[in-house]
Short mmCIF file of C-alpha atoms in Angstrom, two decimals:
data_model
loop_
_atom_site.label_atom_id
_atom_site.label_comp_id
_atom_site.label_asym_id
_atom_site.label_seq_id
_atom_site.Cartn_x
_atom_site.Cartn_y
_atom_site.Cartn_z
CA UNK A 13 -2.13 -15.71 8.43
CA UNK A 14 -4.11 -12.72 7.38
CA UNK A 15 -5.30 -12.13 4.06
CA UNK A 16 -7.47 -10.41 1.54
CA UNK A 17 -9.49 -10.84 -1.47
CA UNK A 18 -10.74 -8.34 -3.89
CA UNK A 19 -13.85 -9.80 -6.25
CA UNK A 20 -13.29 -8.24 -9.70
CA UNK A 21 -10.20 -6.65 -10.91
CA UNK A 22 -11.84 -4.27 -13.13
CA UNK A 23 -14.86 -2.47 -12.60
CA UNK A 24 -16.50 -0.40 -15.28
CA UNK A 25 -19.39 1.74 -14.21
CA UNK A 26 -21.58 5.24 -15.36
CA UNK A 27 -21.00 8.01 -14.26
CA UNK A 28 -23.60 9.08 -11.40
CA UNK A 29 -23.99 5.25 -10.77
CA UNK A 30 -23.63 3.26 -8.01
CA UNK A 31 -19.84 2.21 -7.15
CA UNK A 32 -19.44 -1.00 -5.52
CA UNK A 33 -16.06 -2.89 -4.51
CA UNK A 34 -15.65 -5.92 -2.86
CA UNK A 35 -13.09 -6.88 -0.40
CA UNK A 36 -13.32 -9.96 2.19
CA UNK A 37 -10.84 -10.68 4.28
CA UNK A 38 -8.92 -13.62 6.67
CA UNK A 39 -8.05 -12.93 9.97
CA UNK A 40 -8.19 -14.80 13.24
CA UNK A 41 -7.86 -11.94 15.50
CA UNK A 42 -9.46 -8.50 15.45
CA UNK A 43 -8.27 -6.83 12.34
CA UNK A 44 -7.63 -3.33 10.78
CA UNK A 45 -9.25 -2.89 7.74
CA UNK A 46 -7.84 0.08 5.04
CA UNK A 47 -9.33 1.33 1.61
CA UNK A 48 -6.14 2.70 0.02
CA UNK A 49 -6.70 4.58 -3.73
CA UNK A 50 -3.87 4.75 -6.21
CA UNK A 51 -4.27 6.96 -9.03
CA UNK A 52 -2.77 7.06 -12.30
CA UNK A 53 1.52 7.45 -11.91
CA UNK A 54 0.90 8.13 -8.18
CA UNK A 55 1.55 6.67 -5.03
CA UNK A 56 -1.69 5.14 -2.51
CA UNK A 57 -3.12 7.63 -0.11
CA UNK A 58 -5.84 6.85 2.07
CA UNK A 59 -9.61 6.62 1.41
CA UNK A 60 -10.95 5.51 4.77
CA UNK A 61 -10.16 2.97 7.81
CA UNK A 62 -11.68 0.65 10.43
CA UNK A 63 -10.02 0.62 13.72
CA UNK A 64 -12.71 -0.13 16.32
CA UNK A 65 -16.14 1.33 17.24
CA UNK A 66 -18.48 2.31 14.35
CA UNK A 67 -18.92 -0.47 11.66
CA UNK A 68 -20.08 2.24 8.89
CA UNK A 69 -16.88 4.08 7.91
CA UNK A 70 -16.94 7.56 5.83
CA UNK A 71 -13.61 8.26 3.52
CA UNK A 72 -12.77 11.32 1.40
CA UNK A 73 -14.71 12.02 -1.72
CA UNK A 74 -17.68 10.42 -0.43
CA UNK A 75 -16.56 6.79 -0.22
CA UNK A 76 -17.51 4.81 2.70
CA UNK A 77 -17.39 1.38 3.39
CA UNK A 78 -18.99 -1.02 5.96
CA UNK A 79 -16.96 -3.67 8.74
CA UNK A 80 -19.07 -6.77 8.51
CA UNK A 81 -17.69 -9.03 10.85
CA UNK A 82 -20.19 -12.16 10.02
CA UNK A 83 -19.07 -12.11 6.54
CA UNK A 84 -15.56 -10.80 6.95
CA UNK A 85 -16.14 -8.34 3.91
CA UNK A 86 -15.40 -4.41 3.95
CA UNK A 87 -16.71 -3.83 0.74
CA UNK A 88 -16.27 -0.01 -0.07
CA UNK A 89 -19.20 2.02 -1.90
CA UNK A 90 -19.56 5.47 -2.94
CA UNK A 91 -23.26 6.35 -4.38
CA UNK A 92 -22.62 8.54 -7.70
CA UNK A 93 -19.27 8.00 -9.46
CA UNK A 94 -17.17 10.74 -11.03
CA UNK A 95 -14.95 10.82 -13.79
CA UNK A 96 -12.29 11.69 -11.07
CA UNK A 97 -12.55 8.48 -9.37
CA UNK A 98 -11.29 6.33 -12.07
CA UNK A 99 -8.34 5.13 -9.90
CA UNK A 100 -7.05 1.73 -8.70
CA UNK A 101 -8.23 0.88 -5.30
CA UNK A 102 -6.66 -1.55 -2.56
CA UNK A 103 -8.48 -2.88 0.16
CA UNK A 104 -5.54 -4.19 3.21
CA UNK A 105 -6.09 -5.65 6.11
CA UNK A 106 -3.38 -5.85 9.20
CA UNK A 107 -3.61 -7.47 12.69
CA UNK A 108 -1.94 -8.64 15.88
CA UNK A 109 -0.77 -12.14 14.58
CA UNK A 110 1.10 -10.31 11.63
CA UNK A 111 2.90 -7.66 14.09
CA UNK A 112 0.09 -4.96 12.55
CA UNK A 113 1.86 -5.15 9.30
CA UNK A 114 -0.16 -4.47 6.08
CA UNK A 115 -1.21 -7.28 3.82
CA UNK A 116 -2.28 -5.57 0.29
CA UNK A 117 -5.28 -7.57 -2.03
CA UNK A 118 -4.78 -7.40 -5.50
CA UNK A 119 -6.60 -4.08 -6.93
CA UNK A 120 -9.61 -3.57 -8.47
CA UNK A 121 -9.40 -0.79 -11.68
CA UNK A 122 -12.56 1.33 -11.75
CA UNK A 123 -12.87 2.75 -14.99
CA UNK A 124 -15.63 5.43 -15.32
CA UNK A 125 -18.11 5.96 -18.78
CA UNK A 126 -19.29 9.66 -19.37
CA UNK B 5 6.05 19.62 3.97
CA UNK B 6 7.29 17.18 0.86
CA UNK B 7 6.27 14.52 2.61
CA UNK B 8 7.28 10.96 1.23
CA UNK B 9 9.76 11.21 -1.44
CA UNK B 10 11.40 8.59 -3.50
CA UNK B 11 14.88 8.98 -5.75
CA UNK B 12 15.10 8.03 -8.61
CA UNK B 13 12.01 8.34 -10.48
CA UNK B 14 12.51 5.70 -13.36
CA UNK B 15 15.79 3.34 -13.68
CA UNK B 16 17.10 0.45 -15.95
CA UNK B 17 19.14 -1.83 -15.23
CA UNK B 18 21.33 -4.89 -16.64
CA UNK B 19 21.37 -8.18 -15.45
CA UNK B 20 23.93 -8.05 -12.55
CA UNK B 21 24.19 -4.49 -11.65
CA UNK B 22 23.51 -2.72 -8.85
CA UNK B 23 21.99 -0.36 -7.26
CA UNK B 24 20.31 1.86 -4.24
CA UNK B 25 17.27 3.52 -4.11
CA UNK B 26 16.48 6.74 -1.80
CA UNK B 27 13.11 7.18 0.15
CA UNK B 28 13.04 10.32 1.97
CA UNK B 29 10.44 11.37 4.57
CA UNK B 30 9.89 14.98 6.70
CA UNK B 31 6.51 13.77 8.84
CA UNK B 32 9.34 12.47 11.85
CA UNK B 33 7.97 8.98 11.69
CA UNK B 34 9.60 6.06 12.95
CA UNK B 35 7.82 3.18 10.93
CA UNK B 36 9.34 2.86 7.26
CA UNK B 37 8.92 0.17 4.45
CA UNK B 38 9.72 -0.82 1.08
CA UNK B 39 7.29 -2.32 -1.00
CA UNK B 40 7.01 -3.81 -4.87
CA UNK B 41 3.83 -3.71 -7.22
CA UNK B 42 3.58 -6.11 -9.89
CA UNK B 43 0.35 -6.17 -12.08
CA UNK B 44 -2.29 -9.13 -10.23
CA UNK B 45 -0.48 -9.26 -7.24
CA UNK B 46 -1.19 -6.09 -4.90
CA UNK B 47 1.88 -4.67 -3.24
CA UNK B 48 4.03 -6.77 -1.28
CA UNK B 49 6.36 -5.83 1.65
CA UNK B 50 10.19 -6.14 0.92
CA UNK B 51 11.52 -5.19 4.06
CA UNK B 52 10.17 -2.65 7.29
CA UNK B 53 11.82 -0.39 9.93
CA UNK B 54 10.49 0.18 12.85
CA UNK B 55 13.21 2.98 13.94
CA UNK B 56 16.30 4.98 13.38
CA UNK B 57 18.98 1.57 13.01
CA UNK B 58 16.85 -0.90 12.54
CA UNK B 59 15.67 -3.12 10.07
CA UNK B 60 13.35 -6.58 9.56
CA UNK B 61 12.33 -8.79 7.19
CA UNK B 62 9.24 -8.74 5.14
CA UNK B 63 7.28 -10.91 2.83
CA UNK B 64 9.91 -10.75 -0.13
CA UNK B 65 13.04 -9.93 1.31
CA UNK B 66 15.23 -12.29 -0.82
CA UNK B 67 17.60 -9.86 -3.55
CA UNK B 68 16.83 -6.69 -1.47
CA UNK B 69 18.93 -5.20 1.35
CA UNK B 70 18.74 -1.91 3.25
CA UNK B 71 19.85 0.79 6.12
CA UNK B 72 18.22 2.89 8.03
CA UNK B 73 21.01 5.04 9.18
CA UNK B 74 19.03 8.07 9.90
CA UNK B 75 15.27 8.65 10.84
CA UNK B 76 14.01 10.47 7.74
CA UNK B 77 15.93 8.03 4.81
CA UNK B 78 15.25 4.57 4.15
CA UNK B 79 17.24 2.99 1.43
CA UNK B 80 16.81 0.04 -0.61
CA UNK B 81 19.69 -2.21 -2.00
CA UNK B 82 19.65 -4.37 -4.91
CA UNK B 83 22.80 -5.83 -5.12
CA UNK B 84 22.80 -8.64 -8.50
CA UNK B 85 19.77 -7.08 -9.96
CA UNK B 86 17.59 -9.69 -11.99
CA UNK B 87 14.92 -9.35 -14.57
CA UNK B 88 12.31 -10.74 -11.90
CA UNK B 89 13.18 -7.67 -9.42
CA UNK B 90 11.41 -5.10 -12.39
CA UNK B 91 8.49 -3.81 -10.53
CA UNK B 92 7.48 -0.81 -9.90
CA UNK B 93 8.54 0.01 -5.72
CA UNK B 94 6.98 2.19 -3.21
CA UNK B 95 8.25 3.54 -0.23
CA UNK B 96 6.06 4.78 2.89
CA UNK B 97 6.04 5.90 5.95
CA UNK B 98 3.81 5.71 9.29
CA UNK B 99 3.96 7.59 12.87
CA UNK B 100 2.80 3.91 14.75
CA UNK B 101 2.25 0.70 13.45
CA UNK B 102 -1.42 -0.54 13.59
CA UNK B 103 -4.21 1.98 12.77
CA UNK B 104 -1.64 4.09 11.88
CA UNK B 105 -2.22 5.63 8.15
CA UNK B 106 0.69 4.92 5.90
CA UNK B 107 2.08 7.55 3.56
CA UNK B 108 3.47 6.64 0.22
CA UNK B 109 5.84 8.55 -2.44
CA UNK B 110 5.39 8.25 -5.69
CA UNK B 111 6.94 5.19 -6.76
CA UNK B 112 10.16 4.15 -8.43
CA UNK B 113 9.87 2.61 -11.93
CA UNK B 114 12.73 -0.26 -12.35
CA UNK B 115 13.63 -2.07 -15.72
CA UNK B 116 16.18 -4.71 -15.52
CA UNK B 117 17.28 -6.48 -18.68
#
């Protein structure tokens, strides 16, 4: 069965620093990797996904994240955090074996220090 | 377009009662599904449709039923709500299954004491 882990369920960084966020995943077939951001009293929309092709992914506001199939990690990074991306962020993973459905790790808060 | 929406917003309930909640989508996609947030625990699918009468089954189906009676709504059943069913739930929507991008509304806030 497919499944993910997120390192760190808060993260805490400066703004203009580096933002890092770990996700590795389980999966014995090919998988689908999503970074999905949920901001305060909102629903998740879509930072950036891995389908096939390309390991380096870009997202919206300059996220991007990297397919590392050795280490079965998609850890997501963005280079210079903003206030504005203080958010909750999910990384999900979804394959064949699990009829492509979405399996969901466990969030990691990013708070953000002026 | 409104996109995904979800009705109602916020809702508490007793021990026992019950109750349906509305998700509501204008993007004509066939994939639908019901999912709960609790703190720690990521979200977790309830139950999926894959098109206009049909239904299935997902991770945490147990307490929850629903219909898909027309393309665009999705609804989700709670028929003896328990304190263990508070959660906040999402609803969302995809074109395919797959890489498809999922769309969510905003989220349903349920109390039950």
């Amino acid at each position: 069965a497919q499944s993910v882990t997120q390192l760190g369920s808060h993260v805490s960084v400066s703004e203009g620093a580096l933002v890092l966020l770990r996700c590795n995943y389980s999966s014995s077939v090919p998988p689908y990797l999503f970074w999905y951001v949920q901001y305060p009293n909102q629903g998740l929309q879509l930072l950036l996904k891995y389908t096939t092709g390309a390991t380096l992914v870009k997202g919206i506001n300059g996220f991007e994240a990297e397919f590392k199939k050795s280490e079965t990690s998609f850890h997501l990074t963005k280079p210079s955090a903003h206030m504005s991306d203080a958010a909750e962020y999910f990384c999900a993973v979804s394959d064949l074996n699990n009829d492509y459905k979405l399996s969901f790790g466990a969030g990691t808060t990013v708070t953000v220090r002026a | 377009n409104a996109g995904v929406t979800q009705t109602p917003k916020f809702r508490v309930l007793k021990t026992g009662q019950s109750m349906t909640l509305l998700c509501a989508q204008d993007m004509n996609h066939e994939y639908m599904y019901w999912y709960r947030q609790d703190p720690g625990m990521g979200l977790r699918l309830i139950h999926y449709s894959v098109g206009e009468g049909t239904t299935a089954k997902g991770e945490v189906p147990d307490g929850y039923n629903v219909s898909r009676l027309k393309k665009q709504n999705f609804l989700l059943g709670l028929e003896s709500a328990a304190p263990s069913q508070t959660s906040v739930y999402f609803c969302a929507s995809s074109l395919d299954r797959g890489t498809d991008t999922q769309y969510f509304g905003p989220g349903t806030r349920l109390t039950v004491l």
